[in-house]
Amino acid sequence: MNEKTAALLNQQVNKEFYSAYLYLDISNYYNDQDLDGYSNYYMIQAQEERDHALMFIKYMQSNNLKVTLDAIDKPDKHFSSVLDPLVAAAEHERYVTALINEIYHEAHQAKDYRTMKFLDWFVNEQMEEEDSADTMVSRYKLFGSDPKGLYLLDQEYAGRTYSAPSQTE
Ligand code: FEO
């Protein structure tokens, strides 16, 4: 595999673990606000991000690439409203999409079809994650300013359950 693609895959391990950290931070924020459903939603999101990191590690291991685990940045976003973390999450997912696209571009340039195929799962996943994050923002804007509306949204997010992505099973 070309060196730059391998380096970007390794970098993505760290980025996915950072995503897990960010979502744990968001889960903690909502827990402090007693919005347990939102807190649950982001706890599960953090588990999914950890799974993404493991998927990159497994792919690198399967291709005999050395994996270097770097320090994970501290989450540094400050939230002062129920809406803030939702907007931050949507922005973050767009950033992750750009990172996946960058790896894909490099793999494409190097005619690394195996890595492109591996990344296809993430290309689809990012479409879903951006859509879900945007929906959470718009639903909060529609219903969240009414206490009953916020209560119902929180109840709904309390129902989210974790399931491992097919590639990690
Ligand atoms: Fe691993 Fe939310 O993308």
PDB file of C-alpha atoms and ligand atoms in Angstrom:
ATOM      1  CA  MET A   1       0.000   0.000   0.000  1.00  0.00           C
ATOM      2  CA  ASN A   2       1.198   3.497  -0.677  1.00  0.00           C
ATOM      3  CA  GLU A   3       2.630   5.267   2.359  1.00  0.00           C
ATOM      4  CA  LYS A   4       0.273   8.216   2.309  1.00  0.00           C
ATOM      5  CA  THR A   5      -2.825   5.990   2.259  1.00  0.00           C
ATOM      6  CA  ALA A   6      -1.440   3.954   5.168  1.00  0.00           C
ATOM      7  CA  ALA A   7      -0.689   7.153   7.112  1.00  0.00           C
ATOM      8  CA  LEU A   8      -4.206   8.475   6.516  1.00  0.00           C
ATOM      9  CA  LEU A   9      -5.750   5.174   7.627  1.00  0.00           C
ATOM     10  CA  ASN A  10      -3.674   5.336  10.795  1.00  0.00           C
ATOM     11  CA  GLN A  11      -4.686   8.952  11.335  1.00  0.00           C
ATOM     12  CA  GLN A  12      -8.333   7.957  10.968  1.00  0.00           C
ATOM     13  CA  VAL A  13      -8.006   5.535  13.900  1.00  0.00           C
ATOM     14  CA  ASN A  14      -7.219   8.535  16.076  1.00  0.00           C
ATOM     15  CA  LYS A  15      -9.971  10.670  14.525  1.00  0.00           C
ATOM     16  CA  GLU A  16     -12.590   7.991  15.203  1.00  0.00           C
ATOM     17  CA  PHE A  17     -11.478   7.646  18.821  1.00  0.00           C
ATOM     18  CA  TYR A  18     -11.639  11.451  19.079  1.00  0.00           C
ATOM     19  CA  SER A  19     -15.209  11.264  17.735  1.00  0.00           C
ATOM     20  CA  ALA A  20     -16.021   8.799  20.525  1.00  0.00           C
ATOM     21  CA  TYR A  21     -14.541  11.255  23.051  1.00  0.00           C
ATOM     22  CA  LEU A  22     -16.544  14.149  21.619  1.00  0.00           C
ATOM     23  CA  TYR A  23     -19.776  12.151  21.815  1.00  0.00           C
ATOM     24  CA  LEU A  24     -19.016  11.015  25.362  1.00  0.00           C
ATOM     25  CA  ASP A  25     -18.525  14.675  26.248  1.00  0.00           C
ATOM     26  CA  ILE A  26     -21.911  15.446  24.690  1.00  0.00           C
ATOM     27  CA  SER A  27     -23.489  12.500  26.537  1.00  0.00           C
ATOM     28  CA  ASN A  28     -22.080  13.895  29.798  1.00  0.00           C
ATOM     29  CA  TYR A  29     -23.444  17.375  28.998  1.00  0.00           C
ATOM     30  CA  TYR A  30     -26.971  16.047  28.472  1.00  0.00           C
ATOM     31  CA  ASN A  31     -26.721  13.854  31.559  1.00  0.00           C
ATOM     32  CA  ASP A  32     -25.923  17.007  33.561  1.00  0.00           C
ATOM     33  CA  GLN A  33     -29.064  18.605  32.086  1.00  0.00           C
ATOM     34  CA  ASP A  34     -31.134  15.531  33.070  1.00  0.00           C
ATOM     35  CA  LEU A  35     -31.897  14.887  29.419  1.00  0.00           C
ATOM     36  CA  ASP A  36     -31.239  11.177  29.775  1.00  0.00           C
ATOM     37  CA  GLY A  37     -32.563  10.262  26.334  1.00  0.00           C
ATOM     38  CA  TYR A  38     -30.156  12.606  24.531  1.00  0.00           C
ATOM     39  CA  SER A  39     -27.413  11.374  26.846  1.00  0.00           C
ATOM     40  CA  ASN A  40     -28.224   7.781  25.864  1.00  0.00           C
ATOM     41  CA  TYR A  41     -28.232   8.659  22.169  1.00  0.00           C
ATOM     42  CA  TYR A  42     -24.694  10.070  22.322  1.00  0.00           C
ATOM     43  CA  MET A  43     -23.409   7.270  24.557  1.00  0.00           C
ATOM     44  CA  ILE A  44     -24.413   4.872  21.788  1.00  0.00           C
ATOM     45  CA  GLN A  45     -22.928   7.195  19.191  1.00  0.00           C
ATOM     46  CA  ALA A  46     -19.633   7.032  21.118  1.00  0.00           C
ATOM     47  CA  GLN A  47     -19.776   3.213  21.013  1.00  0.00           C
ATOM     48  CA  GLU A  48     -20.260   3.358  17.246  1.00  0.00           C
ATOM     49  CA  GLU A  49     -17.253   5.649  16.856  1.00  0.00           C
ATOM     50  CA  ARG A  50     -15.109   3.263  18.911  1.00  0.00           C
ATOM     51  CA  ASP A  51     -16.276   0.516  16.535  1.00  0.00           C
ATOM     52  CA  HIS A  52     -15.222   2.640  13.556  1.00  0.00           C
ATOM     53  CA  ALA A  53     -11.735   3.004  15.072  1.00  0.00           C
ATOM     54  CA  LEU A  54     -11.560  -0.772  15.565  1.00  0.00           C
ATOM     55  CA  MET A  55     -12.630  -1.350  11.965  1.00  0.00           C
ATOM     56  CA  PHE A  56      -9.706   0.795  10.740  1.00  0.00           C
ATOM     57  CA  ILE A  57      -7.318  -1.048  13.078  1.00  0.00           C
ATOM     58  CA  LYS A  58      -8.548  -4.452  11.907  1.00  0.00           C
ATOM     59  CA  TYR A  59      -8.213  -3.419   8.267  1.00  0.00           C
ATOM     60  CA  MET A  60      -4.642  -2.264   8.866  1.00  0.00           C
ATOM     61  CA  GLN A  61      -3.806  -5.460  10.765  1.00  0.00           C
ATOM     62  CA  SER A  62      -5.231  -7.572   7.931  1.00  0.00           C
ATOM     63  CA  ASN A  63      -2.959  -5.741   5.510  1.00  0.00           C
ATOM     64  CA  ASN A  64       0.122  -6.112   7.716  1.00  0.00           C
ATOM     65  CA  LEU A  65       0.363  -2.383   8.300  1.00  0.00           C
ATOM     66  CA  LYS A  66       1.850  -1.040  11.506  1.00  0.00           C
ATOM     67  CA  VAL A  67      -0.751   0.703  13.658  1.00  0.00           C
ATOM     68  CA  THR A  68       0.486   3.570  15.830  1.00  0.00           C
ATOM     69  CA  LEU A  69      -1.848   4.715  18.584  1.00  0.00           C
ATOM     70  CA  ASP A  70      -1.459   8.438  19.204  1.00  0.00           C
ATOM     71  CA  ALA A  71      -2.774  10.541  22.087  1.00  0.00           C
ATOM     72  CA  ILE A  72      -6.419  11.492  21.698  1.00  0.00           C
ATOM     73  CA  ASP A  73      -7.201  15.205  21.877  1.00  0.00           C
ATOM     74  CA  LYS A  74      -9.317  16.442  24.750  1.00  0.00           C
ATOM     75  CA  PRO A  75     -12.832  17.476  23.646  1.00  0.00           C
ATOM     76  CA  ASP A  76     -12.705  21.276  23.750  1.00  0.00           C
ATOM     77  CA  LYS A  77     -16.167  22.347  22.660  1.00  0.00           C
ATOM     78  CA  HIS A  78     -18.242  24.420  25.078  1.00  0.00           C
ATOM     79  CA  PHE A  79     -21.978  23.937  25.205  1.00  0.00           C
ATOM     80  CA  SER A  80     -24.333  26.537  26.601  1.00  0.00           C
ATOM     81  CA  SER A  81     -27.667  25.344  25.231  1.00  0.00           C
ATOM     82  CA  VAL A  82     -29.433  22.083  24.388  1.00  0.00           C
ATOM     83  CA  LEU A  83     -29.000  22.951  20.720  1.00  0.00           C
ATOM     84  CA  ASP A  84     -25.204  23.567  20.835  1.00  0.00           C
ATOM     85  CA  PRO A  85     -24.061  19.917  20.952  1.00  0.00           C
ATOM     86  CA  LEU A  86     -26.451  18.989  18.142  1.00  0.00           C
ATOM     87  CA  VAL A  87     -24.946  21.633  15.876  1.00  0.00           C
ATOM     88  CA  ALA A  88     -21.405  20.662  16.938  1.00  0.00           C
ATOM     89  CA  ALA A  89     -22.142  17.000  16.154  1.00  0.00           C
ATOM     90  CA  ALA A  90     -23.500  17.853  12.685  1.00  0.00           C
ATOM     91  CA  GLU A  91     -20.418  19.984  11.932  1.00  0.00           C
ATOM     92  CA  HIS A  92     -18.150  17.249  13.214  1.00  0.00           C
ATOM     93  CA  GLU A  93     -19.722  14.618  10.966  1.00  0.00           C
ATOM     94  CA  ARG A  94     -19.154  16.853   7.928  1.00  0.00           C
ATOM     95  CA  TYR A  95     -15.502  17.117   8.965  1.00  0.00           C
ATOM     96  CA  VAL A  96     -15.268  13.302   9.251  1.00  0.00           C
ATOM     97  CA  THR A  97     -16.839  12.935   5.805  1.00  0.00           C
ATOM     98  CA  ALA A  98     -14.089  15.189   4.403  1.00  0.00           C
ATOM     99  CA  LEU A  99     -11.458  12.986   6.093  1.00  0.00           C
ATOM    100  CA  ILE A 100     -12.945   9.792   4.634  1.00  0.00           C
ATOM    101  CA  ASN A 101     -13.097  11.441   1.215  1.00  0.00           C
ATOM    102  CA  GLU A 102      -9.434  12.393   1.508  1.00  0.00           C
ATOM    103  CA  ILE A 103      -8.416   8.774   2.205  1.00  0.00           C
ATOM    104  CA  TYR A 104     -10.645   7.612  -0.638  1.00  0.00           C
ATOM    105  CA  HIS A 105      -9.016  10.119  -2.988  1.00  0.00           C
ATOM    106  CA  GLU A 106      -5.539   8.914  -2.050  1.00  0.00           C
ATOM    107  CA  ALA A 107      -6.527   5.248  -2.477  1.00  0.00           C
ATOM    108  CA  HIS A 108      -8.069   6.054  -5.847  1.00  0.00           C
ATOM    109  CA  GLN A 109      -4.923   7.849  -7.021  1.00  0.00           C
ATOM    110  CA  ALA A 110      -2.870   4.797  -6.009  1.00  0.00           C
ATOM    111  CA  LYS A 111      -5.327   2.374  -7.700  1.00  0.00           C
ATOM    112  CA  ASP A 112      -5.768   0.773  -4.281  1.00  0.00           C
ATOM    113  CA  TYR A 113      -9.113  -0.860  -5.036  1.00  0.00           C
ATOM    114  CA  ARG A 114      -9.103  -2.925  -1.865  1.00  0.00           C
ATOM    115  CA  THR A 115      -8.948   0.152   0.333  1.00  0.00           C
ATOM    116  CA  MET A 116     -11.595   1.873  -1.781  1.00  0.00           C
ATOM    117  CA  LYS A 117     -13.887  -1.112  -1.231  1.00  0.00           C
ATOM    118  CA  PHE A 118     -13.191  -1.048   2.505  1.00  0.00           C
ATOM    119  CA  LEU A 119     -13.972   2.675   2.589  1.00  0.00           C
ATOM    120  CA  ASP A 120     -17.274   2.259   0.740  1.00  0.00           C
ATOM    121  CA  TRP A 121     -18.923   1.244   4.033  1.00  0.00           C
ATOM    122  CA  PHE A 122     -17.739   4.516   5.590  1.00  0.00           C
ATOM    123  CA  VAL A 123     -18.882   6.604   2.620  1.00  0.00           C
ATOM    124  CA  ASN A 124     -22.422   5.276   3.147  1.00  0.00           C
ATOM    125  CA  GLU A 125     -22.150   5.549   6.909  1.00  0.00           C
ATOM    126  CA  GLN A 126     -21.205   9.237   6.642  1.00  0.00           C
ATOM    127  CA  MET A 127     -24.272   9.940   4.528  1.00  0.00           C
ATOM    128  CA  GLU A 128     -26.419   8.357   7.253  1.00  0.00           C
ATOM    129  CA  GLU A 129     -24.577  10.091  10.082  1.00  0.00           C
ATOM    130  CA  GLU A 130     -24.852  13.536   8.494  1.00  0.00           C
ATOM    131  CA  ASP A 131     -28.535  12.932   7.831  1.00  0.00           C
ATOM    132  CA  SER A 132     -29.202  11.801  11.423  1.00  0.00           C
ATOM    133  CA  ALA A 133     -27.244  14.719  12.889  1.00  0.00           C
ATOM    134  CA  ASP A 134     -29.040  17.266  10.683  1.00  0.00           C
ATOM    135  CA  THR A 135     -32.397  15.715  11.596  1.00  0.00           C
ATOM    136  CA  MET A 136     -31.617  16.080  15.306  1.00  0.00           C
ATOM    137  CA  VAL A 137     -30.867  19.785  14.764  1.00  0.00           C
ATOM    138  CA  SER A 138     -34.022  20.446  12.764  1.00  0.00           C
ATOM    139  CA  ARG A 139     -36.302  18.457  15.087  1.00  0.00           C
ATOM    140  CA  TYR A 140     -34.965  20.356  18.077  1.00  0.00           C
ATOM    141  CA  LYS A 141     -35.616  23.641  16.253  1.00  0.00           C
ATOM    142  CA  LEU A 142     -39.150  22.493  15.409  1.00  0.00           C
ATOM    143  CA  PHE A 143     -40.184  21.029  18.775  1.00  0.00           C
ATOM    144  CA  GLY A 144     -37.493  21.670  21.374  1.00  0.00           C
ATOM    145  CA  SER A 145     -38.577  25.113  22.561  1.00  0.00           C
ATOM    146  CA  ASP A 146     -41.821  23.591  23.901  1.00  0.00           C
ATOM    147  CA  PRO A 147     -41.184  21.615  27.151  1.00  0.00           C
ATOM    148  CA  LYS A 148     -43.580  18.850  26.102  1.00  0.00           C
ATOM    149  CA  GLY A 149     -41.904  18.661  22.692  1.00  0.00           C
ATOM    150  CA  LEU A 150     -38.468  18.419  24.302  1.00  0.00           C
ATOM    151  CA  TYR A 151     -39.747  15.746  26.704  1.00  0.00           C
ATOM    152  CA  LEU A 152     -41.041  13.657  23.793  1.00  0.00           C
ATOM    153  CA  LEU A 153     -37.806  14.031  21.832  1.00  0.00           C
ATOM    154  CA  ASP A 154     -35.830  12.972  24.905  1.00  0.00           C
ATOM    155  CA  GLN A 155     -38.125   9.953  25.354  1.00  0.00           C
ATOM    156  CA  GLU A 156     -37.563   8.966  21.752  1.00  0.00           C
ATOM    157  CA  TYR A 157     -33.769   9.174  22.025  1.00  0.00           C
ATOM    158  CA  ALA A 158     -33.934   7.088  25.206  1.00  0.00           C
ATOM    159  CA  GLY A 159     -35.081   4.232  22.983  1.00  0.00           C
ATOM    160  CA  ARG A 160     -31.933   4.082  20.868  1.00  0.00           C
ATOM    161  CA  THR A 161     -30.090   0.791  21.343  1.00  0.00           C
ATOM    162  CA  TYR A 162     -26.582  -0.274  20.392  1.00  0.00           C
ATOM    163  CA  SER A 163     -25.820  -2.824  17.731  1.00  0.00           C
ATOM    164  CA  ALA A 164     -22.364  -3.526  16.377  1.00  0.00           C
ATOM    165  CA  PRO A 165     -21.787  -2.663  12.712  1.00  0.00           C
ATOM    166  CA  SER A 166     -21.686  -5.747  10.484  1.00  0.00           C
ATOM    167  CA  GLN A 167     -17.942  -5.378   9.756  1.00  0.00           C
ATOM    168  CA  THR A 168     -17.024  -5.695  13.465  1.00  0.00           C
ATOM    169  CA  GLU A 169     -19.165  -8.728  14.295  1.00  0.00           C
TER     170      GLU A 169
HETATM  171 FE1  FEO B   1     -17.115   7.534  12.538  1.00  0.00          FE
HETATM  172 FE2  FEO B   1     -19.496   9.557  13.051  1.00  0.00          FE
HETATM  173  O1  FEO B   1     -18.236   8.789  11.896  1.00  0.00           O
END
